[in-house]
mmCIF file of C-alpha atoms and ligand atoms in Angstrom:
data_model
loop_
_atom_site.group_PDB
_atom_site.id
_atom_site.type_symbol
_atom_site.label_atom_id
_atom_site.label_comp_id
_atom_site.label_asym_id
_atom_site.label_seq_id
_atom_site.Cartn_x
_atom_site.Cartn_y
_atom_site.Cartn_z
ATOM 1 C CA UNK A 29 45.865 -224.073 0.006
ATOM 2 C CA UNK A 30 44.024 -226.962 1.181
ATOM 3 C CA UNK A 31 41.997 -229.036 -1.389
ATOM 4 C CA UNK A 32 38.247 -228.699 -0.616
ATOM 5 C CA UNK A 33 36.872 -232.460 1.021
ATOM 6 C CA UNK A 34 35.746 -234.214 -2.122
ATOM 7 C CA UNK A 35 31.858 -235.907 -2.153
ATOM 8 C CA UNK A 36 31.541 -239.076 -3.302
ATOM 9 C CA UNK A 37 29.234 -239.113 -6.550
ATOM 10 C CA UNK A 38 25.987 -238.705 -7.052
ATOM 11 C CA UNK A 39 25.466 -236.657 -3.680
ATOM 12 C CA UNK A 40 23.516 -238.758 -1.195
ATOM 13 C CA UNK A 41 20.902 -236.229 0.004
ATOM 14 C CA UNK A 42 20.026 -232.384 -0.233
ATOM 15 C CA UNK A 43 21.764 -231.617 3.230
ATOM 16 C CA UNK A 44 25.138 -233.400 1.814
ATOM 17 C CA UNK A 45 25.071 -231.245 -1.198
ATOM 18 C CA UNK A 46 24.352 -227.927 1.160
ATOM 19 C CA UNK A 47 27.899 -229.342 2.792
ATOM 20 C CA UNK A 48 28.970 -229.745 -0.821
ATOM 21 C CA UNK A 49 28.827 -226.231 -1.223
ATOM 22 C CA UNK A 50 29.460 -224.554 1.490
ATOM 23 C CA UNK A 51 33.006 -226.565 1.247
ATOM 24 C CA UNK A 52 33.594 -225.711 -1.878
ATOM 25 C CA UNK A 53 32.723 -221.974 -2.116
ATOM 26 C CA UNK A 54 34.916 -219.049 -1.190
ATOM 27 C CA UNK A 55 33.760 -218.042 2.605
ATOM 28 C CA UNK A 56 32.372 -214.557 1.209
ATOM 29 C CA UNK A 57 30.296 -216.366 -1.476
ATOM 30 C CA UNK A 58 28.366 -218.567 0.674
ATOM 31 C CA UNK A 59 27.748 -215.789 3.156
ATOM 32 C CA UNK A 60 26.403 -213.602 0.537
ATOM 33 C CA UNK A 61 24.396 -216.572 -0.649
ATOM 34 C CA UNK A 62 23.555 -217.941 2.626
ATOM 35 C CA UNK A 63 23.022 -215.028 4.624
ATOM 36 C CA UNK A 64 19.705 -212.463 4.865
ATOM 37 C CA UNK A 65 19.376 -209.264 6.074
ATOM 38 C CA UNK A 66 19.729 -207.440 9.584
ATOM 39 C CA UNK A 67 19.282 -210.000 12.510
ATOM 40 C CA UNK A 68 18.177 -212.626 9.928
ATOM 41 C CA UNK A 69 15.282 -212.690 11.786
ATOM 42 C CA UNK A 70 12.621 -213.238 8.667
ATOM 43 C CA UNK A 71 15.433 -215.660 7.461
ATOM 44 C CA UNK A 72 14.553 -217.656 10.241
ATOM 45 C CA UNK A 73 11.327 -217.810 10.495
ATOM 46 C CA UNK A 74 10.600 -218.539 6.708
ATOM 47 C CA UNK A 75 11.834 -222.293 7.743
ATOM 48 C CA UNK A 76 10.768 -222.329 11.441
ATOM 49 C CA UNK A 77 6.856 -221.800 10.341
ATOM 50 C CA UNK A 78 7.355 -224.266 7.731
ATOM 51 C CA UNK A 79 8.743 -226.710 10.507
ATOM 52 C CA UNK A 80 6.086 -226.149 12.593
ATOM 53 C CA UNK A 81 3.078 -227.150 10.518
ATOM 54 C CA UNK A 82 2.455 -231.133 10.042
ATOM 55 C CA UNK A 83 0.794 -232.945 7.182
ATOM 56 C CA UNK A 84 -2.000 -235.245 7.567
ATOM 57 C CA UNK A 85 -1.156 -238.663 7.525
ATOM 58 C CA UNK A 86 -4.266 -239.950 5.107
ATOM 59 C CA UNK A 87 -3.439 -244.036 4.235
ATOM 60 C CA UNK A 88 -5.463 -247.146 2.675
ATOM 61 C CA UNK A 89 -5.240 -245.322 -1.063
ATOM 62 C CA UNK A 90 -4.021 -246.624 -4.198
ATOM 63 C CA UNK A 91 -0.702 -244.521 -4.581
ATOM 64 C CA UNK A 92 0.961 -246.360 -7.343
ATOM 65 C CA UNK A 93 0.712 -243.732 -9.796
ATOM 66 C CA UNK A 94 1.976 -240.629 -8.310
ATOM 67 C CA UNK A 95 1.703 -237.348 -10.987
ATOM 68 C CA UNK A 96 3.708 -234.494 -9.967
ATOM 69 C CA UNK A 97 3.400 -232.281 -12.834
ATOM 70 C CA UNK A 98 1.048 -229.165 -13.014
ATOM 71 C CA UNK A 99 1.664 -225.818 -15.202
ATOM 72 C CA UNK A 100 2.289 -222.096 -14.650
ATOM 73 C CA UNK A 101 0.593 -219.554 -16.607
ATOM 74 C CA UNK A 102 -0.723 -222.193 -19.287
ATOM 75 C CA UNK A 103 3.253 -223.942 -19.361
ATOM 76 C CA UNK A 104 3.037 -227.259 -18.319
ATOM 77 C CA UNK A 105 5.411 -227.651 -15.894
ATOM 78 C CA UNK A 106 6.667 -231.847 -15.165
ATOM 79 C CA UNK A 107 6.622 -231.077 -11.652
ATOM 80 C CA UNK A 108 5.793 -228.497 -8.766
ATOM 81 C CA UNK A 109 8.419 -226.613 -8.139
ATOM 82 C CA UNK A 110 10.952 -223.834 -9.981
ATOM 83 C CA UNK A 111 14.189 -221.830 -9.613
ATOM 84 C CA UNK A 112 14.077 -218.830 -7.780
ATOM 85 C CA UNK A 113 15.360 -215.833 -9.783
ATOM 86 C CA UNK A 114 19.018 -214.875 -8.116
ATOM 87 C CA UNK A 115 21.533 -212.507 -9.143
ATOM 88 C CA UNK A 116 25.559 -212.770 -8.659
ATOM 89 C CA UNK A 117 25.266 -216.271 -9.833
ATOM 90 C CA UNK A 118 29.111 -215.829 -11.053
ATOM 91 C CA UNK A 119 30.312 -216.137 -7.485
ATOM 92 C CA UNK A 120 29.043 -219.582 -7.077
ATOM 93 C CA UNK A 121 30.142 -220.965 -10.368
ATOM 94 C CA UNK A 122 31.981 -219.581 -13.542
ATOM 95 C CA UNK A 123 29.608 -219.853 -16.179
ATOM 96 C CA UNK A 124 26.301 -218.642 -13.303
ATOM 97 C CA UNK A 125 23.325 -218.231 -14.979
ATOM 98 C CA UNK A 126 24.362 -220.383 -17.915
ATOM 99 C CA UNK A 127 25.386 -223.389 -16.267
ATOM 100 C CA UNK A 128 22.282 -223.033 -14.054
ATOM 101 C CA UNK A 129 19.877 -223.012 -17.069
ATOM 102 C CA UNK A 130 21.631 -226.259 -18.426
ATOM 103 C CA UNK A 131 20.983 -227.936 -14.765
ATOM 104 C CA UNK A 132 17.492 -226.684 -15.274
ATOM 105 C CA UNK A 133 17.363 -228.163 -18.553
ATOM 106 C CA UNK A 134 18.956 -231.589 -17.128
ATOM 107 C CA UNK A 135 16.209 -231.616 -14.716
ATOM 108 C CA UNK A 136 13.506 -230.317 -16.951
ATOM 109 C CA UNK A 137 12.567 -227.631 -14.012
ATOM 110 C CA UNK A 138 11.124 -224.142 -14.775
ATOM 111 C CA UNK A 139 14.496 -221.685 -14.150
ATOM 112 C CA UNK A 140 13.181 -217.967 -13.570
ATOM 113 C CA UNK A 141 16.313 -215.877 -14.786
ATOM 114 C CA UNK A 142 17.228 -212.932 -12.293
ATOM 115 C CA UNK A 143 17.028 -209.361 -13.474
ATOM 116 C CA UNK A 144 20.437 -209.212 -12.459
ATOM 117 C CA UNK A 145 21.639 -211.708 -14.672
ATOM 118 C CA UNK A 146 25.605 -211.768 -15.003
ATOM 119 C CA UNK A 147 25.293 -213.225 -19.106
ATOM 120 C CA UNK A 148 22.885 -212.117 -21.622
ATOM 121 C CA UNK A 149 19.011 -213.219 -21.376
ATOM 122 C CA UNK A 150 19.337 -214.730 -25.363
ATOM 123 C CA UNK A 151 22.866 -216.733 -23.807
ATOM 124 C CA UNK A 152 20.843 -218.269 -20.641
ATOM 125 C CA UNK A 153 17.497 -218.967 -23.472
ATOM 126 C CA UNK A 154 19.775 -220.899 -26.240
ATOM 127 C CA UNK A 155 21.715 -222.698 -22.440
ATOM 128 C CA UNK A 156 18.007 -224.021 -21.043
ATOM 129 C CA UNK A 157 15.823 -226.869 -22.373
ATOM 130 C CA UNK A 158 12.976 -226.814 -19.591
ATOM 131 C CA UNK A 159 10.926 -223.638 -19.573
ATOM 132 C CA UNK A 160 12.014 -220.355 -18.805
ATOM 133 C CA UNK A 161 10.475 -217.329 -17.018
ATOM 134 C CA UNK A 162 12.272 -213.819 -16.691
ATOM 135 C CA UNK A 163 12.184 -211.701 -13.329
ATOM 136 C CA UNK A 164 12.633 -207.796 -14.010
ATOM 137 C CA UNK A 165 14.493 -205.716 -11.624
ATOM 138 C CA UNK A 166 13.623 -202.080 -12.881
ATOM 139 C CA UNK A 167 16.866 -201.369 -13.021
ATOM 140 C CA UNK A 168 16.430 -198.299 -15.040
ATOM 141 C CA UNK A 169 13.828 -195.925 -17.033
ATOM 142 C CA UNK A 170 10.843 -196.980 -18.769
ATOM 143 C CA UNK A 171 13.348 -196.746 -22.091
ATOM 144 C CA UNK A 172 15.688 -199.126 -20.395
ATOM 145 C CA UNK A 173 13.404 -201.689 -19.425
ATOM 146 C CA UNK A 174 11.324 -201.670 -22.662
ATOM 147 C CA UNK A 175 14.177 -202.622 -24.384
ATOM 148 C CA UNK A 176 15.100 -205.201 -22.435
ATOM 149 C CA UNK A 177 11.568 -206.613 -22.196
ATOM 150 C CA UNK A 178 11.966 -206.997 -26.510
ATOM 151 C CA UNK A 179 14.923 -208.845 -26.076
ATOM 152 C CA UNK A 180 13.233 -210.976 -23.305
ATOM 153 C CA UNK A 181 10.090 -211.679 -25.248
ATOM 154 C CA UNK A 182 12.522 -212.446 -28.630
ATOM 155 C CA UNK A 183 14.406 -214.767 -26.428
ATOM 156 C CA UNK A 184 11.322 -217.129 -25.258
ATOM 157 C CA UNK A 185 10.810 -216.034 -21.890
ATOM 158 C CA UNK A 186 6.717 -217.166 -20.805
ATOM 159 C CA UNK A 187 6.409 -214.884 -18.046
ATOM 160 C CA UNK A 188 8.369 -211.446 -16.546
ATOM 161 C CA UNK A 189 8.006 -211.137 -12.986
ATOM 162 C CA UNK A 190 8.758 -207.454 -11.164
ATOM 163 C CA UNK A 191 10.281 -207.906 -8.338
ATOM 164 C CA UNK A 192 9.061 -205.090 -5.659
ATOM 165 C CA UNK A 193 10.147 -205.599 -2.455
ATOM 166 C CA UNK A 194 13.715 -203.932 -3.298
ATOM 167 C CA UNK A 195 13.066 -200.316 -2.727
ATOM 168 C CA UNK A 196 16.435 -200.291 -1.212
ATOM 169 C CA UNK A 197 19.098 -202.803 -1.074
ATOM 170 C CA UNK A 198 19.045 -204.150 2.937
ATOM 171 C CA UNK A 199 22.203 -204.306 5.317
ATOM 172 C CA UNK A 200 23.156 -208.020 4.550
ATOM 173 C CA UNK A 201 25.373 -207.952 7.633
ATOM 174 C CA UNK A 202 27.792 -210.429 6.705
ATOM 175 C CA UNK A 203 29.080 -208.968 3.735
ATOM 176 C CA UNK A 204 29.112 -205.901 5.632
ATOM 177 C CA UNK A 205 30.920 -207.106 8.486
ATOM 178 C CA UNK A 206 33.480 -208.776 6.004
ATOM 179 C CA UNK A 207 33.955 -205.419 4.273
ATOM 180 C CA UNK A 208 32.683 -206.962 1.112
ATOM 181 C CA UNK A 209 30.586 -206.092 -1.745
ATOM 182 C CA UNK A 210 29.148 -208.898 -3.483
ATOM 183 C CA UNK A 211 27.874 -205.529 -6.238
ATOM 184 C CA UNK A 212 31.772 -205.055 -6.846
ATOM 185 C CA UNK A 213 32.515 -209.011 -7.076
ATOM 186 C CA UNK A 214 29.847 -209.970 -9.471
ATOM 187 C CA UNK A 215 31.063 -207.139 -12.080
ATOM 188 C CA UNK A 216 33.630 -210.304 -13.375
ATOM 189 C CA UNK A 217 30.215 -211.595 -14.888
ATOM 190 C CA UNK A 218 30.122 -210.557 -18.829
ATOM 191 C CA UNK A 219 26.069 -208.913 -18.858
ATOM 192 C CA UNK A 220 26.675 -205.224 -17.353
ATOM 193 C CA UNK A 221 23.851 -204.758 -14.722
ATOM 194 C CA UNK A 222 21.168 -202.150 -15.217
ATOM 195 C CA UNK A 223 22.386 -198.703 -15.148
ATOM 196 C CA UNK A 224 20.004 -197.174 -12.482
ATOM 197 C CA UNK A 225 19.444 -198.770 -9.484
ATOM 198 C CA UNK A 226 17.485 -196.866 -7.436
ATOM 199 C CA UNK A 227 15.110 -196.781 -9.926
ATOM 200 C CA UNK A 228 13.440 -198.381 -7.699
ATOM 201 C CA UNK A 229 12.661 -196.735 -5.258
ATOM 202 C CA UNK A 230 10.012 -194.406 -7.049
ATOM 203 C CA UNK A 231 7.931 -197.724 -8.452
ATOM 204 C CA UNK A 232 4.432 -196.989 -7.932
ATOM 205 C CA UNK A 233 1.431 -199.333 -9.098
ATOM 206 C CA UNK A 234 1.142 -196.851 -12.080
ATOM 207 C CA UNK A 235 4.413 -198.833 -12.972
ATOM 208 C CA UNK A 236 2.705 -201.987 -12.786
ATOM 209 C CA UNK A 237 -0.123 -200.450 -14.947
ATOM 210 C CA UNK A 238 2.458 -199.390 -17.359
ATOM 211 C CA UNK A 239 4.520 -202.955 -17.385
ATOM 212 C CA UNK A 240 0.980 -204.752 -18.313
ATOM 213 C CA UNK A 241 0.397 -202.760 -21.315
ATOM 214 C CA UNK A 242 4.159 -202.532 -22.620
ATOM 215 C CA UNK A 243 5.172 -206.607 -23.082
ATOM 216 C CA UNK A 244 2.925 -209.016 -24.632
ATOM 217 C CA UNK A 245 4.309 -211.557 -21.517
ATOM 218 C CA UNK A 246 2.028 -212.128 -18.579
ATOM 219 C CA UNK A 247 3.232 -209.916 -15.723
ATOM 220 C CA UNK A 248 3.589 -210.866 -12.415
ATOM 221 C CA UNK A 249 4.560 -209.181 -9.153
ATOM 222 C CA UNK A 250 7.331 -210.953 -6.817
ATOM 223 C CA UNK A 251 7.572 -209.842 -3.340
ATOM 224 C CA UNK A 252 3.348 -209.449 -2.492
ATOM 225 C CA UNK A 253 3.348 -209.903 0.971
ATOM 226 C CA UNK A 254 0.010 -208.453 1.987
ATOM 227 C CA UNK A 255 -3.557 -209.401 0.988
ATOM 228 C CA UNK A 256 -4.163 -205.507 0.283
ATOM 229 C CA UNK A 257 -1.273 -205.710 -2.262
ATOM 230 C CA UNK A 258 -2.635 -208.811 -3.740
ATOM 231 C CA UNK A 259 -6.132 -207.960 -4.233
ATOM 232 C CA UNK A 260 -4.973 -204.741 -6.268
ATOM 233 C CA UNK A 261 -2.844 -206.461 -8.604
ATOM 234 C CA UNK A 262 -5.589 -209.012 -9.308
ATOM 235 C CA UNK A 263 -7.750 -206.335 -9.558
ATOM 236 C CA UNK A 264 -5.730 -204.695 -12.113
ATOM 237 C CA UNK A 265 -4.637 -207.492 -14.356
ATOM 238 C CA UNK A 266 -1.379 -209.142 -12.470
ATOM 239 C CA UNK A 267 -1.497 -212.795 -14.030
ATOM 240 C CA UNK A 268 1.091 -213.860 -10.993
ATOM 241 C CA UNK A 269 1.144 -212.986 -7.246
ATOM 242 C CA UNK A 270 4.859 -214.218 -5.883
ATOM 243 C CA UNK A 271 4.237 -214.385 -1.865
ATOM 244 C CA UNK A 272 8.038 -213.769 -0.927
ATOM 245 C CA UNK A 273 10.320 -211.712 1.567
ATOM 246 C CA UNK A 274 13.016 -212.320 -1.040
ATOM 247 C CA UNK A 275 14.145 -215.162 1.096
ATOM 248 C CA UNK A 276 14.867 -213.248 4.445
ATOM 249 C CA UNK A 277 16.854 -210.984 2.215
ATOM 250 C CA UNK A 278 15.203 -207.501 2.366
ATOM 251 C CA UNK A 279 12.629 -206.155 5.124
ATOM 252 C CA UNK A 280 13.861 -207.991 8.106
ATOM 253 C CA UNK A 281 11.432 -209.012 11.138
ATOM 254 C CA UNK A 282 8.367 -209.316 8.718
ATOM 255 C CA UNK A 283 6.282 -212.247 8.192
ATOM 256 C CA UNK A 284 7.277 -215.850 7.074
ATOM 257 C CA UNK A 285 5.767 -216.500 3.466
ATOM 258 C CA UNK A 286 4.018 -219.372 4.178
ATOM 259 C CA UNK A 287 2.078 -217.691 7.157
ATOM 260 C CA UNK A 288 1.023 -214.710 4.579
ATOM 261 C CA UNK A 289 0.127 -217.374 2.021
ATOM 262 C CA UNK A 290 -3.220 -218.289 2.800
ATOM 263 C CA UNK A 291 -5.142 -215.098 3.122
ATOM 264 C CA UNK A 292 -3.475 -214.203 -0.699
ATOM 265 C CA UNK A 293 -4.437 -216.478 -1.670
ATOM 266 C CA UNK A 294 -8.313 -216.189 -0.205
ATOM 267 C CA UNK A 295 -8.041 -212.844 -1.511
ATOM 268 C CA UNK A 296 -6.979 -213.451 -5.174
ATOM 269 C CA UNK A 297 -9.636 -215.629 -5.669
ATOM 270 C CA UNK A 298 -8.910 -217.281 -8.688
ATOM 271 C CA UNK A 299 -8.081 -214.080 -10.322
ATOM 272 C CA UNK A 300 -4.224 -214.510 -10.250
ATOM 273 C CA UNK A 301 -2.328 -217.646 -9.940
ATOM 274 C CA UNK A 302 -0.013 -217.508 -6.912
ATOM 275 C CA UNK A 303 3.562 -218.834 -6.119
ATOM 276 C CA UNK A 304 5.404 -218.862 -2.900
ATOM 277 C CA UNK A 305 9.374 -219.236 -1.872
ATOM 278 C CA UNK A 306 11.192 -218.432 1.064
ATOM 279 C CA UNK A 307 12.846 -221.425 3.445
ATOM 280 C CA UNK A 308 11.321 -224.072 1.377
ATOM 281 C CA UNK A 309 14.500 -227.087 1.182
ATOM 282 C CA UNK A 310 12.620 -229.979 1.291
ATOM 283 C CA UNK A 311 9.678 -232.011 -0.665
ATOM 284 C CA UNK A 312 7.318 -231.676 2.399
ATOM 285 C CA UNK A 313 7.563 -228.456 3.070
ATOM 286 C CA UNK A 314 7.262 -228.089 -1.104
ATOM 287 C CA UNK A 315 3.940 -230.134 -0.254
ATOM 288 C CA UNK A 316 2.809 -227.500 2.810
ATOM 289 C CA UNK A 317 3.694 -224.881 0.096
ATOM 290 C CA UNK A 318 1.092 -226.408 -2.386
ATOM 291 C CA UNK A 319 -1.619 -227.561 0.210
ATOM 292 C CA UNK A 320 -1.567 -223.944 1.508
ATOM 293 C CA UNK A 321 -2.558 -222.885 -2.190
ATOM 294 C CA UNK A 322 0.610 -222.108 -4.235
ATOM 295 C CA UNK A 323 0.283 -223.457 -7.780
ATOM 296 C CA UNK A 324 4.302 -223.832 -7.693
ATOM 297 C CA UNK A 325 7.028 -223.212 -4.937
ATOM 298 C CA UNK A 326 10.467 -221.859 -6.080
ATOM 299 C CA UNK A 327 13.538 -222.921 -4.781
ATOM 300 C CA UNK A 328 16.239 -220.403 -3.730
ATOM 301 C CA UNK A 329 19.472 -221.257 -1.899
ATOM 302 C CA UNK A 330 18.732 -224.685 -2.039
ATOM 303 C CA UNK A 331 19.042 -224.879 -6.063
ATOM 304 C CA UNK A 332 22.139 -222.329 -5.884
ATOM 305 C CA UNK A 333 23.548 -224.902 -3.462
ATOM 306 C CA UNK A 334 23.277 -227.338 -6.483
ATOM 307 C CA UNK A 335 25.047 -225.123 -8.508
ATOM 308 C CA UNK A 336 27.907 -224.245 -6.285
ATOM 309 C CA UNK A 337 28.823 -228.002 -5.284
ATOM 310 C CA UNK A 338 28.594 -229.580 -8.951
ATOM 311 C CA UNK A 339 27.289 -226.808 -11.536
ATOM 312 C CA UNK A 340 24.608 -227.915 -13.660
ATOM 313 C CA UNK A 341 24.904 -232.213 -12.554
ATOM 314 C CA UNK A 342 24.614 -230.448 -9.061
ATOM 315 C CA UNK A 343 21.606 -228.686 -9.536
ATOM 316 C CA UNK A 344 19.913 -231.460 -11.510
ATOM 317 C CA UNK A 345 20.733 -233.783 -8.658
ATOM 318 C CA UNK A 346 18.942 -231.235 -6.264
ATOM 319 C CA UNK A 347 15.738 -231.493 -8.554
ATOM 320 C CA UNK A 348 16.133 -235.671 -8.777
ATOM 321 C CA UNK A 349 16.110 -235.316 -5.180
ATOM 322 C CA UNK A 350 13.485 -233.155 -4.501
ATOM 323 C CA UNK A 351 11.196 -235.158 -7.070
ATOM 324 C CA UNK A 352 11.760 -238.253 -5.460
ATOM 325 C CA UNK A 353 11.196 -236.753 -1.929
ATOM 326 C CA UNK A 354 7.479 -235.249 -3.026
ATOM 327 C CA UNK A 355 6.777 -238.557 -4.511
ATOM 328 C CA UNK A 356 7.179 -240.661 -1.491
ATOM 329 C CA UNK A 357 5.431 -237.729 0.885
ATOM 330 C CA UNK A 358 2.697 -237.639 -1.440
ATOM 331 C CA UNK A 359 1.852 -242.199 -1.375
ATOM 332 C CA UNK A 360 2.348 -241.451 2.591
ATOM 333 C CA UNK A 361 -0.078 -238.658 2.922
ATOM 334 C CA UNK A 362 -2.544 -240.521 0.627
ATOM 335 C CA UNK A 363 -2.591 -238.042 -2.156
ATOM 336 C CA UNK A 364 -1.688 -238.908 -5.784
ATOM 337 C CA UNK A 365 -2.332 -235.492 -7.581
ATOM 338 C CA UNK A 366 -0.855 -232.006 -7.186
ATOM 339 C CA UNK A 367 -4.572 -230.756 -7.284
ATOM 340 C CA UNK A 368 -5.462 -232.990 -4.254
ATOM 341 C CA UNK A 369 -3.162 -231.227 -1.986
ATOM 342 C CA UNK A 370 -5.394 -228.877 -0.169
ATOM 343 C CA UNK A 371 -5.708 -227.105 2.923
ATOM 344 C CA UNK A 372 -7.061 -229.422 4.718
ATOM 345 C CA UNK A 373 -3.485 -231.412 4.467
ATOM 346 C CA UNK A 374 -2.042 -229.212 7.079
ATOM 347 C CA UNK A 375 -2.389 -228.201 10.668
ATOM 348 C CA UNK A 376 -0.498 -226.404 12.543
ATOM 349 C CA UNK A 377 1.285 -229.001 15.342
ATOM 350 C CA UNK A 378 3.801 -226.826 17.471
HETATM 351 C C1 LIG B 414 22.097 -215.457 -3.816
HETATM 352 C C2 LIG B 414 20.708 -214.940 -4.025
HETATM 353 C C3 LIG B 414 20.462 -213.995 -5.003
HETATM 354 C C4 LIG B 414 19.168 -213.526 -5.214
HETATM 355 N N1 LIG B 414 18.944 -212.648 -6.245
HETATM 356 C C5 LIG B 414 17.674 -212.299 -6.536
HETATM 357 C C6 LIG B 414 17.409 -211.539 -7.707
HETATM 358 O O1 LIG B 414 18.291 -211.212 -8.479
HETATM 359 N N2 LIG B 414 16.109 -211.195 -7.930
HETATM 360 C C7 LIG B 414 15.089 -211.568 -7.110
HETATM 361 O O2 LIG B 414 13.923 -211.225 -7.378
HETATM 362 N N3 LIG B 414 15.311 -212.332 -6.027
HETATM 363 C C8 LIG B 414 16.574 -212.710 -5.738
HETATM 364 N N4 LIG B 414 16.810 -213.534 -4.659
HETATM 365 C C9 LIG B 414 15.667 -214.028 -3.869
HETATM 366 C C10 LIG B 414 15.126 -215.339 -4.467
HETATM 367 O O3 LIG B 414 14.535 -215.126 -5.724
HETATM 368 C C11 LIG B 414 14.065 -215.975 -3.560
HETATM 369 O O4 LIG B 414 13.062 -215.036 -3.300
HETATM 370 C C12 LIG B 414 14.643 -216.512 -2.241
HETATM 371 O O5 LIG B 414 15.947 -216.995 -2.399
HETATM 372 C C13 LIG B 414 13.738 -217.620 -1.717
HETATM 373 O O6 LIG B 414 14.155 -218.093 -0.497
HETATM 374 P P1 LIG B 414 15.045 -219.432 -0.295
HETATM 375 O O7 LIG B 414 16.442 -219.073 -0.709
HETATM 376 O O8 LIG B 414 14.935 -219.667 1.169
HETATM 377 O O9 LIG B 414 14.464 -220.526 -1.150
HETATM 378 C C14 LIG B 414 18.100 -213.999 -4.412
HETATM 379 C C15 LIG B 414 18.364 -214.955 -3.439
HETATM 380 C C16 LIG B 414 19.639 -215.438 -3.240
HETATM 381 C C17 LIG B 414 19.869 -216.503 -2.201
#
């Protein structure tokens, strides 16, 4: 078999790692990872309304001191941005969520841990030094996940995220096409997934209700789309509103993220603190994120790209990147806090 192309050392720029990766990876793992659902349509507009909104150009400002760091539910965070919760991380490197908590840790970047993790939550807690946040897949009963949640809270986890927009698992049509089952491949992982999967499908906001008075963590939802969504979970107690499409990964042909983002956030008022991910691989469009209203952005694919070209050195090079990126965008848009970086940064140019 044909050695993968090496890379020289330490990878140039976010696209050359991206290459990194997709060189390195079996073909079915970078599909799964790659890939969204159906046509890929909300895949592709996640990035394509990013792309099409322009930052202000504001000069003649000290920008000598630059200070990127913020927090997240009272955790003060060094900079804006986090790792996106994502399961089957065993397909992109041996030691998954592990090896991406010690990247985390390398770059001293929030890691949310999927509810599909493939080791055990206290493993991935004693592997991370930055701060960690937990995102629950009800994967089974109220028994099951009240467990779990002791063993989260034990471990150090700040926050738990439910992730809701995973009623049913979509037609990801190239592992479909490929007659593979990224479910069956991940099972190599040591943690055994939940037992009861479609769980899911009968969560109601009375779950929600129910999740806020069992764990002493705040809860958040991931996968609020609409501003009717987000005002009831503020309105009930949700300390966390995650704007998301999982990444173009579930309910193709909906909206982009950042085009729902700024009525949320209107709506929440202050009430909730909100995130945002979806097509975000780049500090300025980390900066749109931000401008638009999200306290942080999280980083899918293009931290799992980090992991599956160099493991953890991968994924902190990713965040060096990305750091260095926002820092430069912000002296050339004249802005030298994260709290500066308001709305009226961005139009809309094509
Ligand atoms: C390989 C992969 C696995 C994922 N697994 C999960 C998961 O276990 N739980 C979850 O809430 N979201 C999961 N997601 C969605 C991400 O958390 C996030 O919403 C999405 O990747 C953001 O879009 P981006 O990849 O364009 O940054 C996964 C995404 C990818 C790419």
């Amino acid at each position: 078999m044909a050695q993968p192309k090496e890379f020289p050392r330490p990878f140039a720029t976010l696209p050359e790692i991206r290459r990194a990766a997709h060189a390195r990876l079996p073909r079915e793992a970078w599909n799964f990872g790659d890939g969204g659902s159906e046509s890929e349509a909300t895949l592709r507009r996640n990035r394509r309304h990013l792309n099409r909104l322009a930052i202000a150009q504001n000069v003649l400002v000290d920008v000598r001191e630059i200070d990127l760091s913020t927090s997240l539910l009272g955790v003060p965070l060094s900079s804006p941005v986090g790792i996106a919760p994502m399961g089957g991380l065993v397909l992109f490197h041996p030691e998954g969520d592990v090896e991406m908590a010690r990247g985390a840790g390398k770059a001293d970047t929030l890691q949310w841990l999927s509810g599909a993790t493939g080791w055990p939550v206290e493993d991935v807690a004693k592997a991370g030094k930055a701060p960690q946040m937990f995102q629950l897949y009800h994967h089974g009963d109220r028994g099951w996940v009240g467990e779990l949640l002791k063993r989260v809270e034990a471990s150090g986890y700040k926050a738990v995220a439910l992730t809701v927009d995973t009623q049913h698992y979509s037609r990801r049509e190239r592992d479909i096409l490929a007659r593979w089952s990224p479910r069956k491949a991940m099972e190599i992982a040591p943690n055994p997934r939940g037992p009861f999967h479609d769980y899911q499908m009968r969560l109601t906001w009375a779950d929600v209700e129910w999740l806020i008075k069992t764990t002493k963590l705040p809860v958040g939802l991931k996968g609020i789309m609409t501003v009717a969504d987000a005002r009831r979970a503020a309105e009930m107690g949700v300390r966390l509103i995650w704007v998301s499409n999982h990444g173009g990964r579930q309910l193709d042909h909906t909206q982009s993220s950042i085009e729902a983002l700024p009525p949320i956030v209107d709506a929440v008022a202050g009430r909730a603190e909100v995130v945002i991910d979806g097509g975000f691989s780049k500090g300025t469009a980390v900066l749109k994120g931000l401008a638009r209203g999200a306290k942080v952005v999280m980083l899918g694919r293009t931290a799992l790209w980090g992991l599956g070209a160099d493991g953890a050195d991968g994924v902190a090079r990713v965040f060096e990147i990305l750091r260095e990126q926002m820092h430069i965008a912000m002296g050339l848009c004249g802005r030298t806090k994260i709290a500066d970086l308001k709305p009226d940064l961005i139009f809309r140019a094509d």
